[in-house]
Amino acid sequence: MSATLTHSTAAAADRRPIVTVRGLTFHRGDHVIFQEIDLDIPRGQVTAIMGPSGTGKTTLLRLISGQVRPDAGRIEVDGICVHELGWRDLYQFRKRMAMLFQSGALFTDSNVFDNVAFPLREHTRLPECLLRTLVLMKLEAVGLRGARDLMPAELSGGMARRVALARAIALDPTLILYDEPFAGQDPISMGVLVKLIRTLNDALGLTSIIVSHDVKETAAIADYLYLISDGRIVDHGTPSALDRSNSPWVDQFMHARPDGPMSFHYPAPPYAADLLASPVP
Amino acid sequence: MSAILARLGRAVLEQLIRTGRATLFFFSLLGALSFMIRRPGLLVKQLYAVGVLSLPIILVSGLFVGMVLGLQGYANLVDFGATSSLGTVVALSLIRELGPVLTALLYAGRAGSALTAEIGLMKATEQLASMRMMAVDPFQRVLAPRFLAGCIAVPLLAGIFTAVGILGGYLVAVEQLGVDSGAFWSQMQAKVQLYADVINGVVIKSVVFGVVANWIALFEGYEAQPTSEGVSLATTRTVVYTALAVLALDFLLTALMFGAW
Ligand SMILES: Nc1ncnc2c1ncn2[C@@H]1O[C@H](COP(=O)(O)OP(=O)(O)O)[C@@H](O)[C@H]1O
Ligand SMILES: [Mg+2]
């Protein structure tokens, strides 16, 4: 089945969304993170999910990849209901998707080469020379073939993320989930990453989901955007459509305005009353 | 009053939950052990990390403990003219108690704390989660090799500790204080029994301590809060809990093996 899924022309021809989320509800403790959200991720495209920090973007990626289970609702990836899979099937299913963690999550005790070789060594029995070719190809794709002998501690933040990306595409996944790929990057490595995500998506015929709060960079490469806040989908559409949106919330978020319906303050009692109140002994 | 009761209740509940999680964790570890048959290389690497690298501290400590036993034993036995049983005293203390107990305590400080910190940091930096996302089970790939290696290493280290300790006692007693070498060894040979002393003491005790020390170290790392304070707290807990568990278990095992009841 994976032959048809990994093939880029087949993917382009297939118009069904690769991920469908219906009525997803999820909470942590008393805190409701998602309240009945519906969402479709189109196949072969770069879809961005954006929202303020702490809205549950990372949690959404964990739900889609089966790391946590929803309280209610249905999450389907390629027609497979993720949260109904048993342990073995879930691991089988994950060989077709990759997730790039916010921190890169490289194995700090092995060098760049061994990090990228890790999934290949775990899941295939390739001879060492073939493995080397494959790893160098993946590293070349992210422009770090020359860095193969470095340890993760010797890499800059942007390089570490590119190595993690090379490791993520090692098993030729059909779906890549990016968690805040641009957070904390300098403008140049940000530009490199932006271009890389787009290029890999198109060249390898992948589907990419980017979760981010970096509006400008993300909107620049995404084909489709979802904006989430307070456990709901506020709006969705193509970047140009959302850019012209007349909803004040969307306008504030898309143009990073400090004033608008979204408050800078965490909910608190009135300022004057709070200052004058005597401390409770 | 009710507030105190509620707090007490919550604390008890939390402990129960934690115990339950630790038990589940233990069975997951056991379930993942068979993976070592397919990947013995992982085990060898960990045996080196927890076993070979713990050797220096075990050798040095064993030697000193043995020498102290030689000195103290001599000082007490010389009054009764019984210095010829010094070999027995040194050997029995080491084989029955000090070898397995001190090895487990030293192991917790040297290797257990390192295991906790390593696993805790792997969790905090999302290395375990990313492994799961690559369809690799951290229990098989990371935790089980460390557990098995630790469980093999502790009894071996305890044996080495005991042997070096006896050597230390010999050096002090025979070479330094002039106890008769023949008496030292022959008394030891006559009094130390294979089953009652060696198997019960060094073997069974250190196997139990090894399982407990590694279980605690890995569990604390795996359950650590993914922050710097969380990992440092977990490391401390590993050393403290292992020490308490080993000493309490030692009393229990001693009572069962050597006690009157
Ligand atoms: N393991 C967890 N336990 C409890 N609460 C969590 C956990 N992970 C995340 N949360 C909470 O869930 C909310 C969403 O977190 P997250 O998905 O990381 O947000 P984002 O990625 O959008 O910044 C936050 O309020 C966070 O405090
Ligand atoms: Mg996040």
XYZ file of C-alpha atoms in Angstrom, chain A residues 62 65 67 87 91 94-95 97 99 101-103 105-109 118-119 122-123 167, chain B residues 35 39 45 118 122 125-138 140-141 146:
44
model
C 0.664 14.656 19.128
C 0.560 11.076 15.355
C 1.065 10.020 20.918
C 0.529 -0.642 19.848
C 4.303 1.729 15.278
C 4.356 5.742 12.174
C 6.946 4.481 9.722
C 5.022 9.728 9.025
C 7.648 14.530 13.192
C 10.262 18.197 17.267
C 10.628 21.759 18.435
C 14.054 21.029 19.915
C 15.558 15.979 19.522
C 18.801 14.641 18.047
C 20.465 11.805 19.952
C 23.203 13.637 21.787
C 25.445 10.587 22.136
C 19.269 5.598 13.114
C 15.838 4.923 11.545
C 16.425 0.147 13.156
C 14.003 -0.693 10.379
C 16.616 11.997 9.863
C 14.782 -7.613 22.309
C 20.563 -6.775 19.469
C 27.737 -1.125 25.231
C 20.619 10.264 31.144
C 16.578 12.099 26.956
C 14.950 16.870 25.154
C 12.205 14.813 23.467
C 14.671 12.124 22.352
C 12.400 9.389 23.684
C 9.337 10.905 22.013
C 11.156 11.280 18.711
C 12.278 7.663 18.969
C 8.656 6.620 19.380
C 7.768 8.733 16.360
C 10.378 6.792 14.388
C 8.495 3.644 15.397
C 11.249 2.548 17.784
C 10.186 1.509 21.273
C 12.386 3.226 23.902
C 13.403 -2.052 23.896
C 16.037 0.246 22.498
C 20.450 -0.568 30.548
